[in-house]
Amino acid sequence: MYESSLDKFSGFVDNDPENDKEIGKAIGAFNELDKSGNFTSTINPNDLTELPIGLKENKSNVEYSIVVTKAKFTPEYALINVYARVATPQQGAENGKKHCSSEPKI
């Protein structure tokens, strides 16, 4: 399973409570996605009815993933909340991987 403690990210953020909150949301979203297995190879608007949904790809032993947690469509635009994760091989890390997550992009 992926890291679930904010302490493991403390070196990447300035301990800003808002950042910690967003990192917690990203971790939770990826944990939920990993449990559901709701991954796809492409995402189109019709796929955004069951959330979270994600994309995952492995390149050179590095796993790149995104998870969509919210989607709102209007006639003029779409608002989509997305988190990204990069899992790199890391000796001694949990499950042999080290994870970095990004803040949401809306």
N, C-alpha and C. Protein backbone atom coordinates (compact mmCIF):
# COMPACT_ATOMS: atom_id res chain seq x y z
N MET A 1 0.87 -1.18 0.00
CA MET A 1 0.00 0.00 0.00
C MET A 1 0.90 1.23 0.00
N TYR A 2 0.36 2.33 -0.40
CA TYR A 2 1.14 3.56 -0.52
C TYR A 2 1.23 4.29 0.81
N GLU A 3 2.20 5.15 0.91
CA GLU A 3 2.42 5.91 2.13
C GLU A 3 1.17 6.66 2.54
N SER A 4 0.90 6.65 3.84
CA SER A 4 -0.31 7.33 4.30
C SER A 4 -0.01 8.34 5.39
N SER A 5 1.24 8.59 5.68
CA SER A 5 1.59 9.52 6.74
C SER A 5 2.11 10.83 6.16
N LEU A 6 1.56 11.93 6.64
CA LEU A 6 2.04 13.24 6.18
C LEU A 6 3.49 13.47 6.58
N ASP A 7 3.95 12.80 7.64
CA ASP A 7 5.33 13.00 8.09
C ASP A 7 6.33 12.62 7.01
N LYS A 8 5.99 11.68 6.14
CA LYS A 8 6.91 11.25 5.10
C LYS A 8 7.06 12.30 4.02
N PHE A 9 6.18 13.31 4.00
CA PHE A 9 6.26 14.39 3.03
C PHE A 9 6.82 15.67 3.63
N SER A 10 7.16 15.65 4.91
CA SER A 10 7.53 16.89 5.59
C SER A 10 8.74 17.56 4.97
N GLY A 11 9.60 16.81 4.31
CA GLY A 11 10.76 17.40 3.67
C GLY A 11 10.42 18.13 2.39
N PHE A 12 9.21 17.94 1.86
CA PHE A 12 8.83 18.52 0.59
C PHE A 12 7.96 19.76 0.71
N VAL A 13 7.42 20.00 1.88
CA VAL A 13 6.52 21.14 2.06
C VAL A 13 6.98 21.96 3.25
N ASP A 14 6.47 23.15 3.36
CA ASP A 14 6.84 24.06 4.44
C ASP A 14 5.94 23.90 5.66
N ASN A 15 5.34 22.71 5.83
CA ASN A 15 4.42 22.44 6.93
C ASN A 15 3.27 23.43 6.96
N ASP A 16 2.90 23.91 5.81
CA ASP A 16 1.73 24.77 5.67
C ASP A 16 0.51 23.89 5.87
N PRO A 17 -0.39 24.24 6.80
CA PRO A 17 -1.57 23.40 7.05
C PRO A 17 -2.41 23.17 5.79
N GLU A 18 -2.47 24.14 4.92
CA GLU A 18 -3.24 23.97 3.68
C GLU A 18 -2.59 22.93 2.78
N ASN A 19 -1.25 22.95 2.69
CA ASN A 19 -0.53 21.94 1.91
C ASN A 19 -0.74 20.56 2.51
N ASP A 20 -0.64 20.47 3.85
CA ASP A 20 -0.84 19.19 4.52
C ASP A 20 -2.23 18.65 4.23
N LYS A 21 -3.23 19.51 4.22
CA LYS A 21 -4.60 19.11 3.94
C LYS A 21 -4.72 18.56 2.52
N GLU A 22 -4.10 19.25 1.56
CA GLU A 22 -4.17 18.80 0.17
C GLU A 22 -3.39 17.50 -0.03
N ILE A 23 -2.25 17.37 0.63
CA ILE A 23 -1.49 16.13 0.53
C ILE A 23 -2.31 14.97 1.10
N GLY A 24 -2.99 15.23 2.21
CA GLY A 24 -3.87 14.21 2.79
C GLY A 24 -4.98 13.81 1.84
N LYS A 25 -5.56 14.79 1.14
CA LYS A 25 -6.60 14.49 0.15
C LYS A 25 -6.03 13.64 -0.99
N ALA A 26 -4.84 13.99 -1.45
CA ALA A 26 -4.21 13.24 -2.54
C ALA A 26 -3.94 11.80 -2.11
N ILE A 27 -3.39 11.63 -0.93
CA ILE A 27 -3.10 10.28 -0.42
C ILE A 27 -4.39 9.49 -0.32
N GLY A 28 -5.43 10.10 0.26
CA GLY A 28 -6.71 9.43 0.39
C GLY A 28 -7.31 9.04 -0.95
N ALA A 29 -7.22 9.94 -1.92
CA ALA A 29 -7.76 9.66 -3.25
C ALA A 29 -7.03 8.50 -3.90
N PHE A 30 -5.70 8.49 -3.81
CA PHE A 30 -4.94 7.39 -4.40
C PHE A 30 -5.19 6.09 -3.67
N ASN A 31 -5.33 6.12 -2.34
CA ASN A 31 -5.64 4.90 -1.60
C ASN A 31 -6.98 4.33 -2.04
N GLU A 32 -7.98 5.21 -2.19
CA GLU A 32 -9.30 4.77 -2.64
C GLU A 32 -9.22 4.20 -4.06
N LEU A 33 -8.48 4.87 -4.92
CA LEU A 33 -8.33 4.41 -6.30
C LEU A 33 -7.62 3.06 -6.35
N ASP A 34 -6.57 2.91 -5.55
CA ASP A 34 -5.85 1.64 -5.52
C ASP A 34 -6.76 0.50 -5.05
N LYS A 35 -7.63 0.77 -4.08
CA LYS A 35 -8.56 -0.25 -3.60
C LYS A 35 -9.61 -0.61 -4.65
N SER A 36 -10.14 0.40 -5.33
CA SER A 36 -11.21 0.16 -6.31
C SER A 36 -10.66 -0.38 -7.62
N GLY A 37 -9.42 -0.05 -7.95
CA GLY A 37 -8.84 -0.48 -9.21
C GLY A 37 -9.47 0.19 -10.42
N ASN A 38 -10.09 1.36 -10.21
CA ASN A 38 -10.80 2.06 -11.28
C ASN A 38 -9.82 2.85 -12.16
N PHE A 39 -8.90 2.13 -12.79
CA PHE A 39 -7.92 2.73 -13.69
C PHE A 39 -8.38 2.51 -15.13
N THR A 40 -8.01 3.42 -16.00
CA THR A 40 -8.33 3.32 -17.41
C THR A 40 -7.12 3.80 -18.21
N SER A 41 -7.11 3.53 -19.50
CA SER A 41 -5.98 3.96 -20.33
C SER A 41 -6.19 5.35 -20.90
N THR A 42 -7.44 5.79 -20.99
CA THR A 42 -7.77 7.15 -21.43
C THR A 42 -8.97 7.62 -20.62
N ILE A 43 -9.13 8.91 -20.51
CA ILE A 43 -10.28 9.46 -19.79
C ILE A 43 -11.02 10.40 -20.73
N ASN A 44 -12.33 10.18 -20.84
CA ASN A 44 -13.17 11.10 -21.58
C ASN A 44 -14.35 11.46 -20.68
N PRO A 45 -15.14 12.45 -21.03
CA PRO A 45 -16.23 12.90 -20.14
C PRO A 45 -17.18 11.79 -19.70
N ASN A 46 -17.41 10.80 -20.56
CA ASN A 46 -18.30 9.70 -20.19
C ASN A 46 -17.72 8.83 -19.08
N ASP A 47 -16.38 8.84 -18.92
CA ASP A 47 -15.73 8.05 -17.87
C ASP A 47 -15.84 8.70 -16.50
N LEU A 48 -16.23 9.96 -16.46
CA LEU A 48 -16.20 10.70 -15.21
C LEU A 48 -17.50 10.60 -14.42
N THR A 49 -18.20 9.50 -14.56
CA THR A 49 -19.44 9.30 -13.80
C THR A 49 -19.17 8.54 -12.51
N GLU A 50 -18.10 7.74 -12.46
CA GLU A 50 -17.73 7.01 -11.26
C GLU A 50 -16.34 7.46 -10.83
N LEU A 51 -16.29 8.22 -9.75
CA LEU A 51 -15.03 8.79 -9.27
C LEU A 51 -14.67 8.18 -7.92
N PRO A 52 -13.40 8.09 -7.60
CA PRO A 52 -12.26 8.54 -8.41
C PRO A 52 -11.97 7.57 -9.56
N ILE A 53 -11.36 8.11 -10.58
CA ILE A 53 -10.89 7.33 -11.72
C ILE A 53 -9.45 7.77 -11.99
N GLY A 54 -8.64 6.87 -12.48
CA GLY A 54 -7.25 7.24 -12.67
C GLY A 54 -6.60 6.63 -13.89
N LEU A 55 -5.46 7.18 -14.19
CA LEU A 55 -4.57 6.69 -15.23
C LEU A 55 -3.27 6.28 -14.56
N LYS A 56 -2.66 5.20 -15.05
CA LYS A 56 -1.39 4.76 -14.49
C LYS A 56 -0.53 4.23 -15.62
N GLU A 57 0.73 4.63 -15.63
CA GLU A 57 1.66 4.15 -16.65
C GLU A 57 3.03 3.98 -16.02
N ASN A 58 3.71 2.91 -16.42
CA ASN A 58 5.07 2.64 -15.96
C ASN A 58 6.04 2.88 -17.09
N LYS A 59 7.06 3.68 -16.81
CA LYS A 59 8.12 3.96 -17.77
C LYS A 59 9.45 3.85 -17.04
N SER A 60 10.32 3.00 -17.50
CA SER A 60 11.66 2.86 -16.93
C SER A 60 11.60 2.64 -15.42
N ASN A 61 10.71 1.75 -14.97
CA ASN A 61 10.57 1.39 -13.57
C ASN A 61 10.07 2.54 -12.69
N VAL A 62 9.47 3.55 -13.29
CA VAL A 62 8.86 4.66 -12.57
C VAL A 62 7.37 4.65 -12.91
N GLU A 63 6.53 4.71 -11.86
CA GLU A 63 5.08 4.69 -12.07
C GLU A 63 4.53 6.11 -12.01
N TYR A 64 3.86 6.53 -13.08
CA TYR A 64 3.22 7.83 -13.15
C TYR A 64 1.71 7.61 -13.07
N SER A 65 1.04 8.30 -12.16
CA SER A 65 -0.40 8.12 -11.98
C SER A 65 -1.08 9.47 -11.79
N ILE A 66 -2.32 9.55 -12.27
CA ILE A 66 -3.17 10.69 -11.93
C ILE A 66 -4.50 10.12 -11.45
N VAL A 67 -5.16 10.87 -10.60
CA VAL A 67 -6.48 10.50 -10.12
C VAL A 67 -7.40 11.71 -10.27
N VAL A 68 -8.57 11.50 -10.83
CA VAL A 68 -9.59 12.53 -10.94
C VAL A 68 -10.56 12.31 -9.80
N THR A 69 -10.74 13.33 -8.95
CA THR A 69 -11.60 13.19 -7.79
C THR A 69 -12.92 13.93 -7.92
N LYS A 70 -12.96 14.95 -8.75
CA LYS A 70 -14.17 15.74 -8.95
C LYS A 70 -14.23 16.20 -10.40
N ALA A 71 -15.44 16.29 -10.92
CA ALA A 71 -15.61 16.82 -12.27
C ALA A 71 -16.96 17.52 -12.35
N LYS A 72 -16.95 18.74 -12.85
CA LYS A 72 -18.18 19.51 -13.03
C LYS A 72 -18.16 20.07 -14.45
N PHE A 73 -19.23 19.80 -15.18
CA PHE A 73 -19.31 20.25 -16.56
C PHE A 73 -20.38 21.31 -16.70
N THR A 74 -20.07 22.33 -17.46
CA THR A 74 -21.03 23.37 -17.80
C THR A 74 -21.02 23.50 -19.32
N PRO A 75 -21.94 24.22 -19.89
CA PRO A 75 -21.91 24.40 -21.35
C PRO A 75 -20.64 25.11 -21.83
N GLU A 76 -20.02 25.92 -20.97
CA GLU A 76 -18.85 26.69 -21.38
C GLU A 76 -17.51 26.05 -21.02
N TYR A 77 -17.46 25.25 -19.96
CA TYR A 77 -16.17 24.74 -19.49
C TYR A 77 -16.38 23.54 -18.58
N ALA A 78 -15.25 22.94 -18.19
CA ALA A 78 -15.25 21.84 -17.23
C ALA A 78 -14.27 22.18 -16.12
N LEU A 79 -14.63 21.85 -14.90
CA LEU A 79 -13.73 21.97 -13.75
C LEU A 79 -13.40 20.55 -13.29
N ILE A 80 -12.13 20.24 -13.27
CA ILE A 80 -11.71 18.88 -12.91
C ILE A 80 -10.62 18.97 -11.85
N ASN A 81 -10.80 18.23 -10.75
CA ASN A 81 -9.82 18.17 -9.68
C ASN A 81 -8.97 16.92 -9.91
N VAL A 82 -7.66 17.13 -10.10
CA VAL A 82 -6.75 16.05 -10.43
C VAL A 82 -5.53 16.12 -9.51
N TYR A 83 -5.11 14.94 -9.02
CA TYR A 83 -3.86 14.83 -8.28
C TYR A 83 -2.92 13.94 -9.09
N ALA A 84 -1.63 14.19 -9.00
CA ALA A 84 -0.63 13.39 -9.69
C ALA A 84 0.30 12.74 -8.68
N ARG A 85 0.80 11.56 -9.04
CA ARG A 85 1.73 10.83 -8.17
C ARG A 85 2.82 10.23 -9.05
N VAL A 86 4.04 10.30 -8.58
CA VAL A 86 5.17 9.66 -9.24
C VAL A 86 5.80 8.74 -8.21
N ALA A 87 5.85 7.44 -8.52
CA ALA A 87 6.46 6.45 -7.62
C ALA A 87 7.76 5.99 -8.24
N THR A 88 8.85 6.27 -7.56
CA THR A 88 10.17 5.91 -8.06
C THR A 88 10.74 4.77 -7.23
N PRO A 89 11.58 3.93 -7.84
CA PRO A 89 12.22 2.87 -7.06
C PRO A 89 13.09 3.50 -5.97
N GLN A 90 12.96 3.03 -4.77
CA GLN A 90 13.71 3.62 -3.66
C GLN A 90 14.05 2.50 -2.68
N GLN A 91 15.30 2.17 -2.60
CA GLN A 91 15.73 1.13 -1.69
C GLN A 91 15.44 1.55 -0.25
N GLY A 92 14.84 0.66 0.53
CA GLY A 92 14.55 0.94 1.93
C GLY A 92 13.23 1.65 2.15
N ALA A 93 12.56 2.12 1.10
CA ALA A 93 11.27 2.79 1.24
C ALA A 93 10.17 1.74 1.32
N GLU A 94 9.00 2.16 1.78
CA GLU A 94 7.86 1.26 1.89
C GLU A 94 7.56 0.66 0.52
N ASN A 95 7.48 -0.68 0.45
CA ASN A 95 7.23 -1.42 -0.79
C ASN A 95 8.29 -1.13 -1.85
N GLY A 96 9.44 -0.62 -1.46
CA GLY A 96 10.50 -0.35 -2.42
C GLY A 96 10.23 0.83 -3.32
N LYS A 97 9.25 1.68 -2.95
CA LYS A 97 8.91 2.84 -3.79
C LYS A 97 8.84 4.09 -2.94
N LYS A 98 9.19 5.20 -3.54
CA LYS A 98 9.04 6.51 -2.91
C LYS A 98 8.04 7.29 -3.74
N HIS A 99 7.10 7.97 -3.06
CA HIS A 99 6.01 8.66 -3.75
C HIS A 99 6.08 10.16 -3.55
N CYS A 100 5.76 10.86 -4.60
CA CYS A 100 5.64 12.31 -4.56
C CYS A 100 4.29 12.65 -5.18
N SER A 101 3.52 13.47 -4.50
CA SER A 101 2.20 13.86 -5.01
C SER A 101 2.17 15.34 -5.24
N SER A 102 1.29 15.76 -6.12
CA SER A 102 1.15 17.18 -6.40
C SER A 102 -0.13 17.72 -5.81
N GLU A 103 -0.25 19.03 -5.79
CA GLU A 103 -1.48 19.67 -5.36
C GLU A 103 -2.51 19.54 -6.47
N PRO A 104 -3.78 19.73 -6.13
CA PRO A 104 -4.81 19.56 -7.15
C PRO A 104 -4.73 20.62 -8.23
N LYS A 105 -5.15 20.24 -9.40
CA LYS A 105 -5.23 21.16 -10.53
C LYS A 105 -6.69 21.26 -10.91
N ILE A 106 -7.24 22.42 -10.82
CA ILE A 106 -8.66 22.61 -11.14
C ILE A 106 -8.78 23.49 -12.35
